[in-house]
Amino acid sequence: DLVYGTSKGTLGKWLPGMRIKAPKVHRIPEPHLIGPFRNIVLHVGINDLMPDQRTQTTHQLVKTYENKCRAIMDMYPKSKIYVSLLLPTKDRQLNVEVNNFNSALFAMCKNYDGGVMAYIADDI
């Protein structure tokens, strides 16, 4: 596990911050539990796409994601939020959902100017 902070053996010297685990999009914590940090990276969603755990359509899931991002932006307007696209899996069927989700996340990120929201990926 990555350990954040400023003491020896942590990432604080090179990458200040903290790690907050959110297994699903709707479990991204409230903004006051996340920051304030200059850069906030969100990497969440694969568990939401698993067939046995799926409770929302891709559209609903991305809308929830966007609402979470907006709440963070409202609380920390100077922060940049980086939305990480999901990595492919070994499951071809799941990869169809991953590609659909990534396309929708990419479209969501294009709606924000000034680098407030960005995406992390070489391509989709």
Coordinates of N, CA and C in Angstrom, one line a residue:
D1 N 0.8 -1.2 0.0 CA 0.0 0.0 0.0 C 0.9 1.3 0.0
L2 N 0.4 2.3 -0.7 CA 1.1 3.5 -0.7 C 0.8 4.3 0.6
V3 N 1.9 4.9 1.2 CA 1.7 5.6 2.4 C 2.0 7.1 2.1
Y4 N 1.1 8.0 2.4 CA 1.3 9.4 2.2 C 1.7 10.1 3.5
G5 N 2.3 11.2 3.4 CA 2.7 12.0 4.6 C 4.1 12.6 4.3
T6 N 4.7 13.1 5.3 CA 6.0 13.8 5.1 C 7.2 13.1 5.8
S7 N 6.9 12.0 6.5 CA 8.0 11.3 7.2 C 8.7 10.3 6.3
K8 N 9.8 9.8 6.8 CA 10.6 8.8 6.0 C 9.7 7.6 5.6
G9 N 9.9 7.2 4.4 CA 9.2 6.0 3.9 C 7.8 6.3 3.3
T10 N 7.5 7.6 3.2 CA 6.2 8.0 2.6 C 6.4 8.7 1.3
L11 N 5.3 8.9 0.6 CA 5.4 9.6 -0.7 C 5.3 11.2 -0.6
G12 N 5.2 11.7 0.6 CA 5.0 13.1 0.9 C 6.1 14.0 0.3
K13 N 7.3 13.5 0.3 CA 8.4 14.2 -0.2 C 8.3 14.5 -1.7
W14 N 7.7 13.6 -2.5 CA 7.6 13.7 -3.9 C 6.1 13.9 -4.3
L15 N 5.2 13.4 -3.6 CA 3.8 13.4 -4.0 C 2.9 13.6 -2.7
P16 N 2.8 14.9 -2.3 CA 2.1 15.1 -1.1 C 0.6 14.8 -1.3
G17 N 0.0 14.4 -0.2 CA -1.5 14.0 -0.3 C -1.8 12.9 0.6
M18 N -2.9 12.3 0.2 CA -3.4 11.2 1.0 C -4.2 10.2 0.1
R19 N -4.3 9.0 0.5 CA -5.1 8.0 -0.3 C -6.4 7.8 0.4
I20 N -7.5 7.9 -0.3 CA -8.8 7.6 0.2 C -9.4 6.6 -0.7
K21 N -9.8 5.5 -0.2 CA -10.3 4.4 -1.0 C -11.8 4.5 -1.1
A22 N -12.3 4.4 -2.4 CA -13.7 4.4 -2.7 C -14.0 3.3 -3.6
P23 N -14.6 2.2 -3.2 CA -14.7 1.0 -4.1 C -15.7 1.3 -5.2
K24 N -16.6 2.2 -5.0 CA -17.6 2.5 -6.1 C -17.8 4.0 -6.2
V25 N -18.3 4.4 -7.3 CA -18.5 5.9 -7.5 C -19.4 6.5 -6.5
H26 N -20.5 5.9 -6.1 CA -21.3 6.6 -5.1 C -20.7 6.6 -3.7
R27 N -19.6 5.9 -3.5 CA -18.9 5.9 -2.2 C -17.7 6.9 -2.2
I28 N -17.5 7.7 -3.3 CA -16.5 8.8 -3.2 C -16.9 9.7 -2.1
P29 N -16.0 9.9 -1.1 CA -16.4 10.7 0.1 C -16.8 12.1 -0.2
E30 N -17.4 12.7 0.8 CA -17.8 14.1 0.7 C -16.5 14.9 0.6
P31 N -16.6 16.1 -0.1 CA -15.4 16.9 -0.4 C -14.6 17.2 0.8
H32 N -15.2 17.5 2.0 CA -14.4 18.0 3.1 C -13.5 16.8 3.7
L33 N -13.8 15.6 3.2 CA -13.0 14.5 3.6 C -11.8 14.2 2.6
I34 N -11.9 14.9 1.5 CA -10.9 14.7 0.4 C -9.7 15.7 0.4
G35 N -10.0 16.9 0.6 CA -9.0 17.9 0.4 C -8.7 18.7 1.7
P36 N -8.1 19.9 1.5 CA -7.8 20.5 0.2 C -6.4 20.1 -0.3
F37 N -6.4 19.8 -1.6 CA -5.1 19.5 -2.3 C -5.2 20.2 -3.7
R38 N -4.0 20.5 -4.2 CA -3.9 21.2 -5.5 C -4.4 20.2 -6.6
N39 N -4.1 19.0 -6.5 CA -4.5 18.0 -7.5 C -5.2 16.8 -6.8
I40 N -6.3 16.5 -7.4 CA -7.1 15.4 -6.8 C -7.3 14.4 -8.0
V41 N -6.9 13.1 -7.8 CA -7.0 12.1 -8.8 C -8.1 11.1 -8.3
L42 N -9.1 10.9 -9.2 CA -10.1 9.9 -9.0 C -9.9 8.7 -9.9
H43 N -9.8 7.6 -9.3 CA -9.7 6.3 -10.1 C -10.7 5.4 -9.5
V44 N -11.9 5.3 -10.0 CA -12.9 4.5 -9.5 C -13.9 4.2 -10.6
G45 N -14.6 3.0 -10.4 CA -15.6 2.7 -11.4 C -15.7 1.2 -11.8
I46 N -14.5 0.5 -11.7 CA -14.6 -0.8 -12.3 C -15.5 -1.7 -11.5
N47 N -15.6 -1.5 -10.2 CA -16.5 -2.3 -9.4 C -18.0 -2.1 -9.7
D48 N -18.3 -0.8 -10.1 CA -19.6 -0.5 -10.5 C -20.0 -1.2 -11.8
L49 N -19.1 -1.6 -12.6 CA -19.4 -2.2 -13.9 C -19.4 -3.8 -13.8
M50 N -19.0 -4.3 -12.7 CA -19.1 -5.8 -12.6 C -20.5 -6.3 -12.7
P51 N -20.8 -7.3 -13.5 CA -22.2 -7.7 -13.7 C -23.0 -8.0 -12.4
D52 N -22.3 -8.7 -11.5 CA -23.0 -9.1 -10.2 C -23.2 -7.9 -9.3
Q53 N -22.6 -6.7 -9.5 CA -22.7 -5.6 -8.7 C -23.3 -4.4 -9.3
R54 N -23.7 -4.5 -10.6 CA -24.2 -3.4 -11.4 C -25.6 -3.0 -10.9
T55 N -25.7 -1.7 -10.5 CA -27.0 -1.1 -10.0 C -27.4 0.1 -10.9
Q56 N -26.5 0.6 -11.7 CA -26.9 1.8 -12.5 C -26.5 1.6 -13.9
T57 N -27.1 2.3 -14.8 CA -26.7 2.3 -16.2 C -25.4 3.2 -16.3
T58 N -24.8 3.1 -17.4 CA -23.5 3.9 -17.6 C -23.9 5.4 -17.5
H59 N -25.0 5.8 -18.1 CA -25.4 7.2 -18.0 C -25.6 7.6 -16.6
Q60 N -26.3 6.8 -15.8 CA -26.6 7.1 -14.4 C -25.3 7.2 -13.6
L61 N -24.4 6.2 -13.9 CA -23.1 6.1 -13.2 C -22.3 7.4 -13.4
V62 N -22.2 7.8 -14.7 CA -21.4 9.0 -15.0 C -22.0 10.2 -14.5
K63 N -23.3 10.3 -14.4 CA -24.0 11.4 -13.8 C -23.7 11.5 -12.3
T64 N -23.7 10.4 -11.6 CA -23.3 10.4 -10.2 C -21.8 10.8 -10.1
Y65 N -20.9 10.3 -10.9 CA -19.5 10.7 -10.9 C -19.4 12.2 -11.1
E66 N -20.1 12.8 -12.1 CA -20.1 14.2 -12.3 C -20.6 15.0 -11.1
N67 N -21.6 14.6 -10.5 CA -22.1 15.2 -9.3 C -21.1 15.2 -8.2
K68 N -20.4 14.1 -8.0 CA -19.3 14.1 -7.0 C -18.2 15.0 -7.4
C69 N -17.8 15.1 -8.7 CA -16.8 16.0 -9.1 C -17.2 17.5 -8.9
R70 N -18.4 17.8 -9.2 CA -18.9 19.2 -9.0 C -18.9 19.6 -7.6
A71 N -19.2 18.7 -6.7 CA -19.2 19.0 -5.3 C -17.8 19.3 -4.8
I72 N -16.8 18.5 -5.3 CA -15.4 18.7 -5.0 C -14.9 20.1 -5.5
M73 N -15.3 20.4 -6.8 CA -14.9 21.6 -7.4 C -15.5 22.8 -6.7
D74 N -16.8 22.7 -6.2 CA -17.4 23.8 -5.5 C -16.7 24.1 -4.2
M75 N -16.2 23.0 -3.5 CA -15.5 23.2 -2.2 C -14.1 23.7 -2.4
Y76 N -13.4 23.2 -3.5 CA -12.0 23.5 -3.8 C -11.9 24.0 -5.2
P77 N -12.3 25.2 -5.4 CA -12.3 25.7 -6.8 C -10.9 25.9 -7.4
K78 N -9.8 25.9 -6.6 CA -8.5 26.0 -7.1 C -7.8 24.7 -7.4
S79 N -8.5 23.6 -7.0 CA -8.0 22.3 -7.2 C -8.2 21.8 -8.7
K80 N -7.3 21.0 -9.1 CA -7.6 20.3 -10.4 C -8.0 18.9 -10.1
I81 N -9.0 18.4 -10.8 CA -9.5 17.1 -10.6 C -9.1 16.3 -11.8
Y82 N -8.4 15.2 -11.6 CA -8.0 14.3 -12.7 C -8.9 13.1 -12.6
V83 N -9.6 12.8 -13.6 CA -10.5 11.6 -13.7 C -9.8 10.6 -14.5
S84 N -9.4 9.5 -13.9 CA -8.7 8.4 -14.5 C -9.6 7.5 -15.2
L85 N -9.3 7.3 -16.5 CA -10.1 6.3 -17.2 C -9.8 4.9 -16.7
L86 N -10.7 4.0 -16.9 CA -10.5 2.6 -16.4 C -9.6 1.8 -17.3
L87 N -8.8 1.0 -16.7 CA -7.9 0.1 -17.5 C -8.7 -1.1 -18.0
P88 N -8.2 -1.7 -19.1 CA -8.9 -2.9 -19.6 C -8.6 -4.0 -18.7
T89 N -9.5 -5.0 -18.8 CA -9.4 -6.2 -17.9 C -9.2 -7.4 -18.8
K90 N -9.1 -8.6 -18.2 CA -8.9 -9.8 -19.0 C -10.3 -10.3 -19.6
D91 N -11.4 -9.8 -19.0 CA -12.7 -10.2 -19.4 C -13.2 -9.3 -20.6
R92 N -13.3 -10.0 -21.7 CA -13.7 -9.2 -23.0 C -15.1 -8.6 -22.8
Q93 N -16.0 -9.3 -22.2 CA -17.4 -8.8 -22.0 C -17.3 -7.5 -21.2
L94 N -16.6 -7.6 -20.1 CA -16.4 -6.4 -19.2 C -15.8 -5.3 -19.9
N95 N -14.8 -5.6 -20.8 CA -14.1 -4.5 -21.5 C -15.1 -3.7 -22.4
V96 N -16.1 -4.3 -22.9 CA -17.1 -3.5 -23.6 C -17.7 -2.5 -22.7
E97 N -18.0 -2.8 -21.5 CA -18.6 -1.9 -20.5 C -17.5 -0.8 -20.1
V98 N -16.3 -1.3 -20.0 CA -15.2 -0.4 -19.6 C -15.0 0.7 -20.7
N99 N -15.1 0.3 -22.0 CA -15.0 1.2 -23.1 C -16.1 2.2 -23.2
N100 N -17.3 1.7 -22.9 CA -18.5 2.6 -22.9 C -18.4 3.6 -21.7
F101 N -18.0 3.1 -20.6 CA -17.8 4.0 -19.4 C -16.7 5.0 -19.7
N102 N -15.6 4.6 -20.2 CA -14.5 5.5 -20.5 C -14.9 6.6 -21.5
S103 N -15.7 6.2 -22.6 CA -16.1 7.1 -23.6 C -17.0 8.2 -22.9
A104 N -17.9 7.7 -22.0 CA -18.8 8.7 -21.3 C -18.0 9.6 -20.4
L105 N -17.0 9.1 -19.7 CA -16.1 9.9 -18.8 C -15.4 10.9 -19.6
F106 N -14.8 10.5 -20.7 CA -14.1 11.4 -21.6 C -15.0 12.5 -22.1
A107 N -16.2 12.2 -22.5 CA -17.2 13.2 -22.9 C -17.5 14.2 -21.7
M108 N -17.6 13.6 -20.5 CA -17.9 14.5 -19.3 C -16.7 15.4 -19.1
C109 N -15.5 15.0 -19.2 CA -14.4 15.8 -19.0 C -14.2 16.9 -20.0
K110 N -14.6 16.7 -21.2 CA -14.5 17.7 -22.3 C -15.4 18.9 -22.0
N111 N -16.4 18.7 -21.1 CA -17.3 19.8 -20.8 C -16.7 20.9 -19.9
Y112 N -15.5 20.6 -19.4 CA -14.9 21.5 -18.4 C -13.6 22.2 -19.0
D113 N -13.6 23.5 -18.9 CA -12.5 24.3 -19.4 C -11.4 24.6 -18.4
G114 N -10.3 25.0 -18.8 CA -9.2 25.5 -18.0 C -8.5 24.4 -17.2
G115 N -8.7 23.1 -17.6 CA -8.0 22.1 -16.9 C -8.6 21.8 -15.5
V116 N -9.8 22.2 -15.3 CA -10.4 21.9 -14.0 C -10.6 20.4 -13.9
M117 N -11.0 19.8 -15.0 CA -11.1 18.4 -15.0 C -10.3 17.9 -16.2
A118 N -9.6 16.8 -16.0 CA -8.8 16.3 -17.1 C -9.0 14.8 -17.0
Y119 N -8.4 14.1 -18.0 CA -8.5 12.6 -18.0 C -7.1 12.1 -18.1
I120 N -6.9 10.9 -17.6 CA -5.6 10.2 -17.7 C -5.7 9.0 -18.6
A121 N -5.1 9.1 -19.8 CA -5.2 8.0 -20.7 C -4.4 8.3 -21.9
D122 N -3.8 7.3 -22.6 CA -3.2 7.6 -23.9 C -4.2 7.7 -24.9
D123 N -5.2 6.9 -24.9 CA -6.3 6.9 -25.8 C -7.4 6.0 -25.3
I124 N -8.5 6.1 -26.0 CA -9.6 5.2 -25.5 C -9.7 4.0 -26.5

